[in-house]
Tab-separated table of C-alpha atoms in Angstrom:
chain	number	residue	atom	x	y	z
B	1	MET	CA	128.294	107.933	147.360
B	2	ARG	CA	127.995	104.459	148.872
B	3	GLY	CA	129.223	102.570	145.794
B	4	GLY	CA	132.487	104.505	145.504
B	5	SER	CA	133.092	104.214	149.228
B	6	LEU	CA	132.563	100.447	149.137
B	7	GLU	CA	134.930	100.114	146.191
B	8	ARG	CA	137.641	102.058	148.031
B	9	LYS	CA	137.188	100.018	151.213
B	10	LEU	CA	137.314	96.735	149.312
B	11	ALA	CA	140.342	97.910	147.299
B	12	GLU	CA	142.159	98.726	150.556
B	13	ARG	CA	141.424	95.292	151.981
B	14	ILE	CA	142.640	93.720	148.744
B	15	ARG	CA	145.896	95.706	148.994
B	16	GLU	CA	146.400	94.510	152.578
B	17	ALA	CA	145.751	90.886	151.603
B	18	LEU	CA	148.158	91.182	148.670
B	19	LYS	CA	150.937	92.159	151.085
B	20	ARG	CA	150.644	88.688	152.604
B	21	GLY	CA	150.969	87.087	149.150
B	22	ASP	CA	148.619	84.178	149.861
B	23	PRO	CA	145.931	83.752	147.183
B	24	LEU	CA	143.602	81.993	149.632
B	25	GLU	CA	143.875	84.917	152.041
B	26	LEU	CA	142.991	87.285	149.207
B	27	VAL	CA	139.878	85.271	148.340
B	28	ALA	CA	138.975	85.029	152.042
B	29	GLU	CA	139.377	88.794	152.474
B	30	VAL	CA	137.170	89.579	149.484
B	31	ASN	CA	134.553	87.056	150.590
B	32	SER	CA	134.609	88.396	154.137
B	33	PHE	CA	134.060	91.948	152.906
B	34	LEU	CA	131.146	90.979	150.663
B	35	GLU	CA	129.486	88.934	153.412
B	36	GLU	CA	129.978	91.685	156.022
B	37	GLN	CA	128.240	94.130	153.688
B	38	GLY	CA	125.467	91.639	152.861
B	39	LEU	CA	126.461	91.798	149.197
B	40	GLY	CA	127.099	88.162	148.349
B	41	ARG	CA	129.936	85.666	148.483
B	42	VAL	CA	132.865	84.283	146.505
B	43	ILE	CA	133.056	80.612	145.471
B	44	VAL	CA	136.258	79.038	144.145
B	45	VAL	CA	135.661	76.715	141.183
B	46	GLY	CA	137.615	75.201	138.310
B	47	GLY	CA	141.332	74.546	138.262
B	48	PHE	CA	142.106	76.202	141.581
B	49	ALA	CA	139.500	73.984	143.281
B	50	VAL	CA	141.250	71.005	141.653
B	51	GLU	CA	144.583	72.306	142.946
B	52	LEU	CA	143.190	72.574	146.474
B	53	TYR	CA	141.490	69.174	146.452
B	54	SER	CA	144.441	67.380	144.839
B	55	GLY	CA	146.827	68.734	147.450
B	56	GLY	CA	148.750	70.583	144.755
B	57	ALA	CA	149.233	67.551	142.478
B	58	TYR	CA	147.597	69.713	139.814
B	59	ARG	CA	148.775	73.314	139.464
B	60	THR	CA	146.863	76.078	137.723
B	61	GLY	CA	147.707	79.631	136.745
B	62	ASP	CA	144.441	81.264	137.722
B	63	ILE	CA	141.787	81.333	140.382
B	64	ASP	CA	138.336	80.904	138.848
B	65	ILE	CA	135.716	82.467	141.090
B	66	ILE	CA	131.992	82.916	141.083
B	67	VAL	CA	131.025	86.210	142.685
B	68	GLU	CA	127.412	86.049	143.781
B	69	GLY	CA	125.742	89.397	144.054
B	70	CYS	CA	128.555	91.849	143.445
B	71	GLY	CA	130.920	90.927	140.636
B	72	ALA	CA	130.878	94.471	139.241
B	73	LEU	CA	131.923	95.927	142.616
B	74	LEU	CA	134.814	93.467	142.853
B	75	ARG	CA	135.889	94.217	139.268
B	76	ARG	CA	135.979	97.944	140.027
B	77	ALA	CA	137.821	97.431	143.331
B	78	LEU	CA	140.423	95.174	141.699
B	79	GLY	CA	140.784	97.792	138.948
B	80	MET	CA	141.590	100.400	141.617
B	81	VAL	CA	144.450	98.183	142.821
B	82	GLU	CA	145.805	97.176	139.397
B	83	GLU	CA	144.477	97.907	135.931
B	84	TRP	CA	142.665	95.091	134.143
B	85	LYS	CA	144.692	94.203	131.060
B	86	SER	CA	142.471	91.421	129.770
B	87	ARG	CA	139.579	89.237	130.877
B	88	VAL	CA	141.608	88.179	133.926
B	89	TRP	CA	143.131	90.329	136.662
B	90	VAL	CA	146.838	89.975	137.337
B	91	HIS	CA	148.922	91.413	140.173
B	92	GLU	CA	152.644	90.899	140.657
B	93	ALA	CA	152.169	89.863	144.313
B	94	LEU	CA	150.181	86.765	143.288
B	95	ASN	CA	151.287	83.747	141.323
B	96	TYR	CA	147.750	83.461	139.965
B	97	ALA	CA	145.424	85.506	137.796
B	98	ILE	CA	141.889	86.145	139.079
B	99	ASP	CA	139.088	85.170	136.694
B	100	ILE	CA	135.498	86.044	137.589
B	101	VAL	CA	133.720	83.305	135.644
B	102	SER	CA	130.110	83.757	136.777
B	103	CYS	CA	127.742	85.563	139.115
B	104	SER	CA	125.732	82.555	140.241
B	105	TYR	CA	126.492	79.131	141.650
B	106	SER	CA	124.051	76.613	140.189
B	107	LYS	CA	125.380	73.207	141.239
B	108	PRO	CA	123.009	71.019	143.280
B	109	LYS	CA	125.510	70.395	146.085
B	110	ARG	CA	126.368	73.309	148.339
B	111	PRO	CA	129.916	74.681	148.362
B	112	VAL	CA	132.369	73.494	150.991
B	113	VAL	CA	133.298	76.111	153.599
B	114	LEU	CA	136.982	76.422	154.479
B	115	GLU	CA	138.559	78.707	157.049
B	116	VAL	CA	141.589	80.717	156.001
B	117	ALA	CA	143.215	83.165	158.416
B	118	GLY	CA	140.026	83.233	160.497
B	119	LYS	CA	137.834	84.019	157.488
B	120	LYS	CA	135.591	81.844	155.306
B	121	ILE	CA	136.048	80.844	151.718
B	122	TYR	CA	133.677	78.716	149.703
B	123	VAL	CA	134.881	76.046	147.281
B	124	GLU	CA	132.810	73.927	144.931
B	125	PRO	CA	132.556	70.425	146.462
B	126	PRO	CA	135.081	67.825	145.298
B	127	GLU	CA	132.263	65.832	143.672
B	128	GLU	CA	131.332	68.833	141.503
B	129	SER	CA	134.991	69.411	140.697
B	130	ILE	CA	135.224	65.812	139.480
B	131	VAL	CA	132.013	66.112	137.430
B	132	SER	CA	133.243	69.337	135.782
B	133	SER	CA	136.591	67.745	134.955
B	134	LEU	CA	134.909	64.631	133.560
B	135	ALA	CA	132.626	66.795	131.406
B	136	ALA	CA	135.633	68.592	129.909
B	137	CYS	CA	137.366	65.246	129.445
B	138	VAL	CA	134.415	63.788	127.531
B	139	HIS	CA	133.138	66.807	125.596
B	140	TRP	CA	136.512	68.351	124.708
B	141	SER	CA	138.489	65.087	124.485
B	142	SER	CA	140.817	66.506	127.132
B	143	ASP	CA	143.067	63.887	128.701
B	144	LEU	CA	144.321	66.514	131.167
B	145	ASP	CA	140.795	66.933	132.504
B	146	CYS	CA	140.477	63.163	132.996
B	147	GLU	CA	143.708	63.365	134.977
B	148	LYS	CA	142.337	66.276	137.027
B	149	ALA	CA	139.263	64.208	137.900
B	150	ALA	CA	141.516	61.307	138.884
B	151	MET	CA	143.744	63.531	141.055
B	152	VAL	CA	140.794	64.923	143.003
B	153	MET	CA	139.262	61.453	143.280
B	154	ALA	CA	142.502	59.932	144.590
B	155	ALA	CA	143.163	62.692	147.122
B	156	GLN	CA	139.561	62.904	148.369
B	157	TRP	CA	138.699	59.186	148.101
B	158	GLU	CA	137.719	58.692	151.744
B	159	VAL	CA	135.440	61.742	151.948
B	160	LEU	CA	133.697	61.645	148.571
B	161	ASP	CA	129.950	61.168	148.511
B	162	TRP	CA	130.057	58.349	145.977
B	163	GLU	CA	126.280	58.055	145.686
B	164	TYR	CA	125.992	61.749	144.844
B	165	LEU	CA	128.956	61.563	142.445
B	166	GLU	CA	127.417	58.622	140.577
B	167	LYS	CA	124.024	60.355	140.391
B	168	ARG	CA	125.533	63.608	139.068
B	169	SER	CA	127.672	61.737	136.560
B	170	GLU	CA	124.601	59.865	135.326
B	171	GLU	CA	122.656	63.154	134.982
B	172	GLU	CA	125.491	64.663	132.947
B	173	GLY	CA	125.996	61.594	130.740
B	174	LEU	CA	129.389	60.880	132.305
B	175	ALA	CA	128.711	57.620	134.156
B	176	GLU	CA	130.863	55.499	131.856
B	177	ARG	CA	133.865	57.835	132.122
B	178	LEU	CA	133.428	58.072	135.906
B	179	SER	CA	133.567	54.271	136.096
B	180	GLU	CA	136.721	54.167	133.968
B	181	VAL	CA	138.522	56.807	136.027
B	182	ARG	CA	137.362	55.225	139.278
B	183	ARG	CA	138.728	51.821	138.206
B	184	VAL	CA	142.116	53.351	137.397
B	185	VAL	CA	142.283	55.245	140.698
B	186	GLU	CA	141.181	52.135	142.633
B	187	SER	CA	143.878	50.101	140.923
B	188	VAL	CA	146.591	52.628	141.746
B	189	ARG	CA	145.379	52.931	145.340
B	190	SER	CA	145.391	49.137	145.733
B	191	GLU	CA	148.920	48.929	144.362
B	192	LEU	CA	150.136	51.662	146.709
B	193	LEU	CA	148.489	50.003	149.706
B	194	ARG	CA	150.149	46.668	148.835
B	195	GLU	CA	153.545	48.390	148.769
B	196	GLU	CA	153.074	49.718	152.304
């Protein structure tokens, strides 16, 4: 039974990664397994992507992931390690819950590839992280999401593809809010540079 064998192998690798206690290593281990088997990949999105891109200025309680190709296998393997008690998976060795939010990545810009402990993880690009945060800010009237967009923007300022970010914001009806947040971040950056 190939499926059961794969679940057991993945569960064992998850257990080993949990011993190290690093959530990025866990994601890298799962992604590595899926890619080795030709079953798909894992992409970090949402709040944990914001946490990574903001350098920890924003902290989240869960790791939102897209599991392309094999979300059901990962759910079963995680369930072999620790029982699912809700929509998210929680293990005492992690300070984060795992939330499988989708099975397909549909953003126009390809995920960023990071190396963790010699293995790859994929993360939605900072531009997409900003667009998602701006969308939540505008559509849900969420000030926190405006702040998340600003944190990523400030931390990634020098590497952002501004042309792409403006285009995506225009497509999503967020151009005005992007301009507002950008002005605030520019102002703060200018003030900080003057102080140096």
